[in-house]
XYZ file of C-alpha atoms in Angstrom:
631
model
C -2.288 9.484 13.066
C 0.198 11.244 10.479
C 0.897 14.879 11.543
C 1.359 16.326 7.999
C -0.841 15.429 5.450
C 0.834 17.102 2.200
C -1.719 15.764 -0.349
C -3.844 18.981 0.043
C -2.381 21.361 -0.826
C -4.096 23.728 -3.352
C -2.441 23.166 -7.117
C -0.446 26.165 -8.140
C -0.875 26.927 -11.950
C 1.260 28.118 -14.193
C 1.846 32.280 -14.607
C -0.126 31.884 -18.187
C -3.009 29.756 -16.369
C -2.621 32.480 -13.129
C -3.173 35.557 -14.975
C -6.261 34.354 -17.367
C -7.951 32.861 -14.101
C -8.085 36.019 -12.564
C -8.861 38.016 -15.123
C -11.359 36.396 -16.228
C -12.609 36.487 -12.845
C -12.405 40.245 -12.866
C -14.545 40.060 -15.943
C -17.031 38.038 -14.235
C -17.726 39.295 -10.994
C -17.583 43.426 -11.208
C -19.670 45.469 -13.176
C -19.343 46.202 -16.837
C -21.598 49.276 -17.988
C -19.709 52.598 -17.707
C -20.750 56.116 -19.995
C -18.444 59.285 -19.853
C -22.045 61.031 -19.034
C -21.701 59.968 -15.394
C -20.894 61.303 -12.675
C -17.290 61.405 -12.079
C -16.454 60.341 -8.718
C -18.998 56.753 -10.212
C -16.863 56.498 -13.299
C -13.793 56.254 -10.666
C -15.641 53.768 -8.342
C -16.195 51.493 -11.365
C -12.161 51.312 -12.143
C -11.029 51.282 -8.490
C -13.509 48.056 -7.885
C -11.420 46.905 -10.859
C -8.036 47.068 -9.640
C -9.097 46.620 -5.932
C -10.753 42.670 -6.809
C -7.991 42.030 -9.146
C -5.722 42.753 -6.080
C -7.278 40.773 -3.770
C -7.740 37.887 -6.421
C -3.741 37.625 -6.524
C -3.605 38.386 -2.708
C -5.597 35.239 -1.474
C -4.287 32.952 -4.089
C -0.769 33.810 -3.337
C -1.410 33.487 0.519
C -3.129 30.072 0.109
C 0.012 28.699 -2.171
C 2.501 30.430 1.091
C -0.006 28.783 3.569
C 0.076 25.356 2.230
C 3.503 24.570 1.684
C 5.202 23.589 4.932
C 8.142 25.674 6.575
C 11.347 23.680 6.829
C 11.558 25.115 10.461
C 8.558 24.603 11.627
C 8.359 20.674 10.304
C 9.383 17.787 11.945
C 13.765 17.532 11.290
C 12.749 14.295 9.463
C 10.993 15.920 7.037
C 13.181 18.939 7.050
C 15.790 17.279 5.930
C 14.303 14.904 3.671
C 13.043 17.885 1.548
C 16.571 18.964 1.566
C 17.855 16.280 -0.067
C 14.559 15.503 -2.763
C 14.086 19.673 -3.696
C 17.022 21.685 -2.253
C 16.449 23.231 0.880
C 17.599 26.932 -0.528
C 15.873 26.683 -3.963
C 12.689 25.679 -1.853
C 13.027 28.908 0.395
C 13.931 31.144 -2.705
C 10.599 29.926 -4.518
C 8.753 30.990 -1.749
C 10.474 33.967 -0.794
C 9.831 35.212 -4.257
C 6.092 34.452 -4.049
C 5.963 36.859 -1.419
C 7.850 39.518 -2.675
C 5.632 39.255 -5.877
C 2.370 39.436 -3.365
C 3.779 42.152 -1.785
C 4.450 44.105 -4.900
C 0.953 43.429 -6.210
C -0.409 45.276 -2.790
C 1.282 48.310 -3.511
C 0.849 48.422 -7.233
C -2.991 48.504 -6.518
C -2.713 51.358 -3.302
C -0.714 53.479 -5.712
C -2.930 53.415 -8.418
C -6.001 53.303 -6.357
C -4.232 56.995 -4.842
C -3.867 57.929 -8.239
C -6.968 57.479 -9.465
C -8.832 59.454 -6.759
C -7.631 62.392 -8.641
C -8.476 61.232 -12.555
C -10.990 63.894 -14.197
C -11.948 61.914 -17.023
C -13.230 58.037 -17.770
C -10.167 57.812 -20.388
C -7.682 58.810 -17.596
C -9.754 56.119 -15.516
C -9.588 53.771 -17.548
C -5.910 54.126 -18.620
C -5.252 54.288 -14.721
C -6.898 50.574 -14.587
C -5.603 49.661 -17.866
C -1.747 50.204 -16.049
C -2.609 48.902 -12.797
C -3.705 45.414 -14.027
C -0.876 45.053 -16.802
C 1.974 45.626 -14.007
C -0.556 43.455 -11.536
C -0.033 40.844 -14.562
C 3.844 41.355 -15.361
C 4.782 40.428 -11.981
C 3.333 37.530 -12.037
C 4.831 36.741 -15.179
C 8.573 37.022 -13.738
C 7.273 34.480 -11.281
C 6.963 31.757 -14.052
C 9.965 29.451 -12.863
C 8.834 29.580 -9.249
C 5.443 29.146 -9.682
C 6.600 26.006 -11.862
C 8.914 24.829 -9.632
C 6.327 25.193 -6.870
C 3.995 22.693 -8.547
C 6.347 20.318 -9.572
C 7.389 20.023 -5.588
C 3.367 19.663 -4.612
C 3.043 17.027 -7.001
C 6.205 14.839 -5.779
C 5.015 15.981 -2.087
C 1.886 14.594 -2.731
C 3.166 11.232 -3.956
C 5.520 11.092 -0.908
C 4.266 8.160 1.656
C 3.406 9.315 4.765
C 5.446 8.646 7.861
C 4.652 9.615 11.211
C 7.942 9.888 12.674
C 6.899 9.807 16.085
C 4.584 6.644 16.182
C 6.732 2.870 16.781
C 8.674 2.075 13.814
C 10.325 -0.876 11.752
C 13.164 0.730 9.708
C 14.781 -2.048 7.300
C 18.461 -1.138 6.048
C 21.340 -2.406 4.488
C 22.659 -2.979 0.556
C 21.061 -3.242 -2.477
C 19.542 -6.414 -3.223
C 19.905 -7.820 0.216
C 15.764 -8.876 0.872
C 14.800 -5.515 2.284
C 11.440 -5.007 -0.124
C 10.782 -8.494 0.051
C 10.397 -8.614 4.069
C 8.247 -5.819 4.521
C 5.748 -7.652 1.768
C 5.856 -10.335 4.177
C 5.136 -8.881 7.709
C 2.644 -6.024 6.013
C 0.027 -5.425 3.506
C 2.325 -3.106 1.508
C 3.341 -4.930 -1.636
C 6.603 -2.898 -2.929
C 8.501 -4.276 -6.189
C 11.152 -6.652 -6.014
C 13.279 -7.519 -8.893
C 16.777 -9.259 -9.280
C 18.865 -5.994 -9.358
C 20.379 -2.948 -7.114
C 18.468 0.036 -6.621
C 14.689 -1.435 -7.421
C 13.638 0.725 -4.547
C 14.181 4.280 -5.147
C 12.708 6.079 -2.799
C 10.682 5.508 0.834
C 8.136 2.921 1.202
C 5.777 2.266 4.302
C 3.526 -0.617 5.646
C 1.338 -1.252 8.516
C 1.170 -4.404 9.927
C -0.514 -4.875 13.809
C 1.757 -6.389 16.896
C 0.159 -6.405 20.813
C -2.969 -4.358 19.977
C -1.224 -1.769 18.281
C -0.493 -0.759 14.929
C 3.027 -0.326 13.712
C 4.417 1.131 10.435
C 7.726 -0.529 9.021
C 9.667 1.558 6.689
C 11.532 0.369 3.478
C 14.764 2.501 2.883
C 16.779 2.325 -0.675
C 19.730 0.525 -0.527
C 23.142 2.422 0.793
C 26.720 1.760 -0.617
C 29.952 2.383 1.274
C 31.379 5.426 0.457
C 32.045 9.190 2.012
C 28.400 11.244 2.902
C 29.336 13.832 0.278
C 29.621 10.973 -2.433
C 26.245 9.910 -1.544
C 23.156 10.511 -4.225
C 19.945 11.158 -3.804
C 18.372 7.771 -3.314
C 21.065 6.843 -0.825
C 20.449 10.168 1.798
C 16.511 9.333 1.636
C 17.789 6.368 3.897
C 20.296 8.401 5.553
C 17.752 10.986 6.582
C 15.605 8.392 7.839
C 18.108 6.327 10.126
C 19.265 9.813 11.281
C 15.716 11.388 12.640
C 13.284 8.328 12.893
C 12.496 6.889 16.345
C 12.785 3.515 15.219
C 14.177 -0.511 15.675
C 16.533 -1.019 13.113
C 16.726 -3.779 11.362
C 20.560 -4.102 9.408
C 19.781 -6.787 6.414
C 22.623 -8.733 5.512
C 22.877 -11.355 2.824
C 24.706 -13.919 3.893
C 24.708 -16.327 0.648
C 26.472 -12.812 -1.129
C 24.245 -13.077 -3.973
C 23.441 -9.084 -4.005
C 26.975 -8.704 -5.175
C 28.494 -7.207 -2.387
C 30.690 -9.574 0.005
C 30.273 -9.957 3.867
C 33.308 -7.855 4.881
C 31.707 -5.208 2.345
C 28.580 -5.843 4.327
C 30.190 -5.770 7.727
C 31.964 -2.347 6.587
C 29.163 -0.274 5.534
C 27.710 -1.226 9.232
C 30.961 -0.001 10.942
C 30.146 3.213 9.033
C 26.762 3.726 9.475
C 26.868 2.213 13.381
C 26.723 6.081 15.006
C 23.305 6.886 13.420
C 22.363 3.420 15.254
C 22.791 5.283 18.640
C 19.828 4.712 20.989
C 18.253 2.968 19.041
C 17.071 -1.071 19.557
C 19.290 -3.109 16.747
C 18.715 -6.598 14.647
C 21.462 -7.953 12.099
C 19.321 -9.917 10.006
C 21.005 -13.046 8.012
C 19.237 -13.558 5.037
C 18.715 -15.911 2.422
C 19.482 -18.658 5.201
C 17.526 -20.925 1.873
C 20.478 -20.618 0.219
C 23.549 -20.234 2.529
C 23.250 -20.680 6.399
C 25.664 -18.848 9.070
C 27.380 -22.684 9.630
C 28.099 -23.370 6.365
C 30.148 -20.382 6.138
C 33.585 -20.409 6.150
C 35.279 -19.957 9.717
C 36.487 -16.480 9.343
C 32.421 -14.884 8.173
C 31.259 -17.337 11.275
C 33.627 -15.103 13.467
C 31.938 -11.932 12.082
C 28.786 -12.947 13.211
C 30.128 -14.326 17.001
C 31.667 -10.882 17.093
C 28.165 -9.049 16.354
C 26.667 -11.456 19.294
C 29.573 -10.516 21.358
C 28.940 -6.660 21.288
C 25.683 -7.423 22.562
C 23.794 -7.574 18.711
C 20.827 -9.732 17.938
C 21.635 -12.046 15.119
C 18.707 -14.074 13.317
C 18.657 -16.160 10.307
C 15.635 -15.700 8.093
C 14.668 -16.549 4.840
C 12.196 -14.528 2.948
C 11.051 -17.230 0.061
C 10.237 -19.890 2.790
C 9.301 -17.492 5.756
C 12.190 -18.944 7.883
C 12.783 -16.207 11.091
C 10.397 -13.882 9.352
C 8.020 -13.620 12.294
C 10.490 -14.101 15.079
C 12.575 -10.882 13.510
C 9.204 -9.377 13.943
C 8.529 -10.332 17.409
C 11.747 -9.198 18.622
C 12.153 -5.975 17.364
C 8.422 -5.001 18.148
C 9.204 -6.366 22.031
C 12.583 -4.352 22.273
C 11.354 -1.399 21.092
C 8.746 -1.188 23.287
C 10.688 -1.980 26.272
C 13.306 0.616 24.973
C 10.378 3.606 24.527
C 9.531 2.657 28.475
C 13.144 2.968 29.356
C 12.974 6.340 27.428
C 9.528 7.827 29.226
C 10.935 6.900 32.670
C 14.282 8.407 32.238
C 12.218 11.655 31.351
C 10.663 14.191 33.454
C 7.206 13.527 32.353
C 7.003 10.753 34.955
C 8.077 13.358 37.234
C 5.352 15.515 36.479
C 2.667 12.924 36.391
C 3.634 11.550 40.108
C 3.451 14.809 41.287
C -0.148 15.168 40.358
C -0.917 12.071 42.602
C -1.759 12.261 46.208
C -2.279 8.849 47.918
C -4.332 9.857 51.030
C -3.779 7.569 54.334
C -5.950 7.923 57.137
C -4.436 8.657 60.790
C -5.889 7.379 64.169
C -7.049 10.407 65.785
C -6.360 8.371 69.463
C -5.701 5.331 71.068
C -9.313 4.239 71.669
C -10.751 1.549 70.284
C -13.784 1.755 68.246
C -15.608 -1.855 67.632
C -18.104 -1.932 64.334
C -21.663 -1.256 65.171
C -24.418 -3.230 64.332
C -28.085 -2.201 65.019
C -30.015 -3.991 67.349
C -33.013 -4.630 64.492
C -30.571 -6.634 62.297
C -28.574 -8.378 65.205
C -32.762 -9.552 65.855
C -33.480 -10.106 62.045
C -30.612 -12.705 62.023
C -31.650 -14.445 65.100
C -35.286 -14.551 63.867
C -33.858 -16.261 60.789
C -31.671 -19.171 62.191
C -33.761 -22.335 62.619
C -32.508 -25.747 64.776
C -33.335 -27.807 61.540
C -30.067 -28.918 59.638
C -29.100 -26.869 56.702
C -29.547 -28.876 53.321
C -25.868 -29.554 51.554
C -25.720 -28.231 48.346
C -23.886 -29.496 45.631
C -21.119 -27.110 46.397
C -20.747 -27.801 49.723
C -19.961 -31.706 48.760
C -17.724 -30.077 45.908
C -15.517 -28.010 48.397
C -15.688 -31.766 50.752
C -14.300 -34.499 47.784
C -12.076 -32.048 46.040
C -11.041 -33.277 42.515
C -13.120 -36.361 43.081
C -15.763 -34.870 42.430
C -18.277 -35.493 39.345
C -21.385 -33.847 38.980
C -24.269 -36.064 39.192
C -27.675 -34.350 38.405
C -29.475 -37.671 38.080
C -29.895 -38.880 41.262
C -32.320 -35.375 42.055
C -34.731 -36.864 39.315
C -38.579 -37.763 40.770
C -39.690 -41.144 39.168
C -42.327 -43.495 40.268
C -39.219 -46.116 39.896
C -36.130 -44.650 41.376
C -34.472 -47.793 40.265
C -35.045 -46.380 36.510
C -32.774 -43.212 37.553
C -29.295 -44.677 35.905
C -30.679 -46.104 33.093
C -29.599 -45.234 29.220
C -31.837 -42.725 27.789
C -32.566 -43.735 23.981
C -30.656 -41.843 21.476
C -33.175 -41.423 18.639
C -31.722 -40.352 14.983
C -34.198 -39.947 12.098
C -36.825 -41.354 13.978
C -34.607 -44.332 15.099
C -33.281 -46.054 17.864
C -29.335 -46.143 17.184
C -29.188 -48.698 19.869
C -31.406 -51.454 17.671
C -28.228 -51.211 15.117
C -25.556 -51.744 17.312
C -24.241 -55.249 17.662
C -24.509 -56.764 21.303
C -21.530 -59.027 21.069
C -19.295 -56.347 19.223
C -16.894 -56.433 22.488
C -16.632 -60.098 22.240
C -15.802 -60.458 19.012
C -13.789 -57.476 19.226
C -11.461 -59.233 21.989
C -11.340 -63.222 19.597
C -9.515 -60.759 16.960
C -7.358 -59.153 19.268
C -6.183 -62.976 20.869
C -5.767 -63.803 17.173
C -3.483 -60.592 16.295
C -1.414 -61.842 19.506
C -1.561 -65.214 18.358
C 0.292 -64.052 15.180
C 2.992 -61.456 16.157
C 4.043 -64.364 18.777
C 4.377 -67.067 15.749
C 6.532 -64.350 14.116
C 4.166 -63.057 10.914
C 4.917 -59.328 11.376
C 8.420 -59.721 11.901
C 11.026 -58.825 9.160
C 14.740 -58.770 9.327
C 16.378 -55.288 10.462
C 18.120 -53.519 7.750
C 21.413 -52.519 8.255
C 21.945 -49.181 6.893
C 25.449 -48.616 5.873
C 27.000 -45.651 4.535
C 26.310 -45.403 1.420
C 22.400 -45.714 2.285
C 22.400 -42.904 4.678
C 24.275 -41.048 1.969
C 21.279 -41.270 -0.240
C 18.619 -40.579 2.214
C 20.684 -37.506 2.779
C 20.740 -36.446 -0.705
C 17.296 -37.900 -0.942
C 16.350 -34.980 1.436
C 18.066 -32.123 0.106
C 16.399 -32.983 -3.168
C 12.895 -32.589 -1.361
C 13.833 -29.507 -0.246
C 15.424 -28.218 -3.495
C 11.987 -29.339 -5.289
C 9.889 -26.819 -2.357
C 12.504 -24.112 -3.109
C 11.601 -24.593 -6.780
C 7.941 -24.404 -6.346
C 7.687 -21.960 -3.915
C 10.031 -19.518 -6.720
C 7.796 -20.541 -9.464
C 4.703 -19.167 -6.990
C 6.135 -16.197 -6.983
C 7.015 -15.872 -10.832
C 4.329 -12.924 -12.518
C 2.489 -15.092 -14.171
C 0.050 -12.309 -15.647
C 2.401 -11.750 -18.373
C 2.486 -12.961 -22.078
C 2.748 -16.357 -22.545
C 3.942 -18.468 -25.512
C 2.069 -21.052 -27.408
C 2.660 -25.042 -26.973
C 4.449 -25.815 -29.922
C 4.151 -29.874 -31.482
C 6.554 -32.138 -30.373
C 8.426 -33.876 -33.335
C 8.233 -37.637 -33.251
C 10.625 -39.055 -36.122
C 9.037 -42.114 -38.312
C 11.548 -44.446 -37.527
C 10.896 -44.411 -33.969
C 7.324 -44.440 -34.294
C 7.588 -47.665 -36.445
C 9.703 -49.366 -33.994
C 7.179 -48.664 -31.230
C 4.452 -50.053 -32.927
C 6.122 -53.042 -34.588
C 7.395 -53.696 -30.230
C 4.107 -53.406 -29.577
C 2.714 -56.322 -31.882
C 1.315 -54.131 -34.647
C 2.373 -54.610 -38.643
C 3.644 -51.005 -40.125
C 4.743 -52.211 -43.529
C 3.725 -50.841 -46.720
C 2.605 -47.526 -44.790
C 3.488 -45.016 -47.240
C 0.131 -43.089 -47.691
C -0.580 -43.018 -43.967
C -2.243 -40.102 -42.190
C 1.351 -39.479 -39.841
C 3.822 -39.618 -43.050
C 2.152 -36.555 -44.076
C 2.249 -34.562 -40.814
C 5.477 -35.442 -40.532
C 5.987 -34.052 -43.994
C 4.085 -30.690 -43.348
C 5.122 -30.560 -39.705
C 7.189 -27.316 -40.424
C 6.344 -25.790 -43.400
C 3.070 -24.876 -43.819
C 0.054 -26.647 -46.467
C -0.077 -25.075 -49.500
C -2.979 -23.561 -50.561
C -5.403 -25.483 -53.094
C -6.007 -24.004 -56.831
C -9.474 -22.194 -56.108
C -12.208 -23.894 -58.580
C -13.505 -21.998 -61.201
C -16.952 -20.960 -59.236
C -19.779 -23.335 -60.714
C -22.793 -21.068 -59.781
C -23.385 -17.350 -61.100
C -24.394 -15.862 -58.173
C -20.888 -16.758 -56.157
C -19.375 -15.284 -59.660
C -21.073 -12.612 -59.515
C -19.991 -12.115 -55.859
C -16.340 -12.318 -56.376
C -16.460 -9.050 -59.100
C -18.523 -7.113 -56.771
C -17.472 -3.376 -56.740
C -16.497 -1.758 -53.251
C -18.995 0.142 -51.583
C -17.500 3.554 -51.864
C -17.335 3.633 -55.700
C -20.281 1.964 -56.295
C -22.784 4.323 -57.730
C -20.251 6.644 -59.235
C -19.691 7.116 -63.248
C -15.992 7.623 -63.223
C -12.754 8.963 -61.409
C -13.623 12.810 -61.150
C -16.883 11.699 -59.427
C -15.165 9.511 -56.874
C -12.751 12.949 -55.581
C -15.568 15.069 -55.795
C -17.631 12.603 -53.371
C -14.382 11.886 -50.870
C -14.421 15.895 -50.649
C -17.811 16.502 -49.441
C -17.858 13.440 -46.928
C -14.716 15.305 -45.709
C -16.414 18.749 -45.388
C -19.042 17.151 -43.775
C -17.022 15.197 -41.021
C -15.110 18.196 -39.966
C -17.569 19.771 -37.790
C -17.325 16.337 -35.645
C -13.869 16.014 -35.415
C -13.303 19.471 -34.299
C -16.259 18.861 -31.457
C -14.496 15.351 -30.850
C -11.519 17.206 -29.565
C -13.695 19.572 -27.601
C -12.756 18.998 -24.086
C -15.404 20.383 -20.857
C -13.077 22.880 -19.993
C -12.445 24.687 -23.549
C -14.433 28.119 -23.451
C -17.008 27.792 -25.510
C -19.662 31.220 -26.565
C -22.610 30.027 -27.472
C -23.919 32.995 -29.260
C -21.014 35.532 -30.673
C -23.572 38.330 -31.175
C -26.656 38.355 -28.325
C -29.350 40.204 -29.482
C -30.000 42.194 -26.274
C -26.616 44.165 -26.731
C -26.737 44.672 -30.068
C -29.915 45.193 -31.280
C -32.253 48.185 -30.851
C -31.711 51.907 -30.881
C -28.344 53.267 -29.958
C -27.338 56.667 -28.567
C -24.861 58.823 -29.840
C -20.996 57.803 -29.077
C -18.653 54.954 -29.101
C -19.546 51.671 -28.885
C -16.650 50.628 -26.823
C -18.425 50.374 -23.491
C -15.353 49.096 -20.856
């Protein structure tokens, strides 16, 4: 199970979005009837429950945004230090660090003003009191737009990020770009990551699960890494870095061997020298790919020796080839078995063995003296078993003459059967099949006749029938069946790529293949059939019109008056209408009348919407002396 699960944390809107939320809150959830005829120390109640909520509105929210985002100390390293290298480790702290301050700030904006207005005299100073307290409350947030911007843009990526356990057993697949890295981890898993015929298709991490022994194991898909300095590096390139660095993992170093990424073999062999320390303690696998294309003998003899030195330093080398699923599953095997054995090497070396074999005590029991103590048996069962055993001869079982004839022995349940014939015991029991006897179909001299054409097959392979004279195969015939064979295999190569071609897209349409006249004559005539004087045939036109296109008949004057009436029909929208002027006016009110629905089209569930802009129960009825302003 992952340990950090970034996908929930809270959203964290904008300063705009921030400030209207809890306002409106404010709004919402405190009272909102005050009059200058009340008491005082009421009217200051009402505004210090004001500033108070708004306070604690800004409080919690701005705890719950410092509580969700992870501390880079407090994370796993791996994770550390991949959020250094995707968001900036200082800009990350700085965003944060600024949250605080600004939640800080808010807490003693609302305990000065709540001091201040224990000591307001009037519901104007109140209310200005208030007034100030939430428009500072609200200006701090507003410096706080970048952060809070930044902030969310981080959540969102964090949230999209796949998620690696780093302490769980672990495939990690690395190497150049282009090499076959994507396309074995769609093999051995269920993740399906793009591949595509150019560097850098993977940008970032991807992880699948795939199940080994019982146990489920994730395998981890780095970007590709070119050979230059550290501090050269982008940001694509450390996300693998960081990854070889902290992971507890079998690496598995992809090579192409065929060279096809673009990168040669002493390129290849290079970036491993450089990259070989952050192999340290870990279980390693230099995977030759593309072995479809290029195999590790038909290399030259100096990239052979490159290989016999990997083997000689004690390096795995397998061939595999992703299109045909060569090596694939051996790779697979291997790495899962070493790093097993090497995590077992890693727990024993520890002290948690240590600790657990001190827990155990194996007790062993101690002769107290040298006297012997025999077992004890009552006397009631000593006479029970006495009682039982009778002078008649014991019956032998079945498994008694089993343990006697050894692996001679065949069950025979048969001869225990009570008949009033025992004779009858061996005979064939009738095998009945849709209410028939299969026996009264079966031919009683099928064995004879079965031997007359077996002396007759003899007969003719010793008179020579079957025999045929040995071919010689010389050179030039195994040549063929060679190339014979490498054409099969060619053809598979070719199917298997087409298999693998996205066939979803768009495809084009059959077009008609051109057959010239001349040849199609000649055909025909070959084939016994007369093609003179075939001017006005059906295929000389096609031919003709093959490529352009017919031309269009002169349309007939219409013979009927209702299809000539039909033809001068007016359009709907100006039918009805005496002229121009008439026409506007109607394409005016139709447009009036459609605004209303397009401006509720583009009404969306969360657009404030007030039903009624003057409720009758505040506005209606008799009214007191004073202002109407009531907050």
């Amino acid at each position: 199970m992952a340990l950090y699960n970034f996908k929930k944390i809270t959203v964290v809107p904008s300063a705009k979005d921030f400030i209207d939320l809890t306002l409106s809150k404010t709004q919402r959830k405190t009272p909102t009837v005050i009059h200058k005829h009340y008491q005082i120390h009421r009217i200051r109640h009402f505004y210090m429950r004001k500033v108070k909520y708004t306070q604690q509105n800004y409080h919690d929210r701005l705890t719950q945004i410092l509580t969700d985002f992870p501390k880079l100390d407090d994370i796993h390293p791996f994770y550390a230090d991949l959020m250094n290298v995707l968001y900036d480790k200082d800009h990350y702290k700085l965003a944060l660090g600024q949250i605080n301050i600004a939640k800080n700030l808010i807490d003693n904006v609302a305990k000065d003003y709540v001091r201040l207005m224990k000591y307001g005299d009037s519901l104007y100073r109140c209310k200005q009191l208030k007034r100030a307290a939430l428009g500072r409350m609200c200006t701090i947030i507003k410096r706080q737009k970048q952060s809070l911007e930044y902030l969310e843009q981080v959540r969102q990526h964090l949230s999209r990020l796949p998620t690696i356990d780093p302490n769980t057993r672990t495939l990690l697949l690395c190497g150049y770009p282009n090499v076959g890295k994507s396309s074995f981890i769609n093999k051995v898993t269920r993740a399906d990551v793009e591949v595509q015929p150019y560097a850098f298709t993977t940008k970032s991490l991807f992880v699948g699960h795939m199940d080994y022994k019982y146990l489920r194991w994730q395998v981890v898909d780095t970007p590709g890494i070119l050979d230059h300095p550290l501090e050269d590096r982008n940001t694509i390139e450390m996300q693998a870095i960081t990854a070889l660095a902290h992971l507890r993992a079998a690496v598995l170093y992809v090579m192409d061997v065929s060279e096809q990424c673009g990168h040669s073999l002493e390129e290849q062999v290079e970036l491993f020298r450089n990259i070989k320390p952050l192999f340290a303690n870990k279980p390693l696998i230099i995977v030759a790919n593309k072995c479809d294309v290029k195999r590790i003998a038909e290399l030259p003899e100096e990239s052979q020796k490159i290989f016999e030195t990997f083997e000689a330093e004690g390096f795995s080398v397998i061939e595999t080839s992703t299109l045909t699923e060569e090596g694939v599953i051996q790779v697979k095997t291997e790495a899962c078995d070493r790093l097993l054995a090497h995590r077992v090497d890693t727990k024993m070396k520890g002290n948690k063995v240590n600790e657990v074999l001190n827990r155990l005590h194996l007790a062993m029991p101690t002769k107290r003296d040298n006297k012997e103590r025999l077992p004890f048996i009552p006397e009631g069962a000593v006479a029970r078993k006495k009682r039982m055993e009778v002078d008649t001869p014991r019956r032998k079982l079945e498994r008694d003459i089993e343990l006697e004839m050894g692996d001679d022995y065949i069950l025979d349940l048969q001869k225990y059967w009570d008949l009033m014939n025992s004779s009858e015991k061996y005979d064939k029991i009738p095998e009945i099949w849709e209410g028939h006897n299969i026996l009264d179909y079966i031919d009683p001299d099928i064995m004879k006749k079965l031997e007359e054409l077996e002396r007759e097959e003899e007969l003719r392979e010793a008179a020579g029938e079957y025999d045929s004279e040995p071919e010689s195969e010389d050179e030039e015939m195994m040549e063929i069946r060679h190339l014979a064979q490498q054409i099969r295999e060619k053809k598979k190569l070719k199917i298997l790529q087409s298999k693998e071609k996205d066939t979803r897209g768009p495809r084009m349409p059959r077009t008609a293949k051109k057959v010239q006249r001349k040849v199609l004559e000649k055909e025909m005539t070959d084939l016994g059939l007369d093609m003179t004087n075939k001017d006005d045939a059906h295929y000389v036109r096609r031919s003709r019109s093959a490529t352009r296109k017919r031309k269009r008949d002169e349309s007939e004057t219409p013979k009927s008056v209702a299809r000539s009436r039909s033809s001068s029909r007016t359009p709907r929208d100006v039918s009805g209408l005496r002229d121009e002027k008439m026409v506007k006016k109607v394409k005016t009110m139709a447009k009036k009348a459609q605004k209303k629905m397009n401006r509720l089209g583009r009404k969306g569930e969360s657009d404030r919407h007030i039903f009624d802009l003057k409720p009758k129960h505040l506005l209606a009825g008799k009214r007191k002396s004073g202002k109407t302003q009531r907050r």
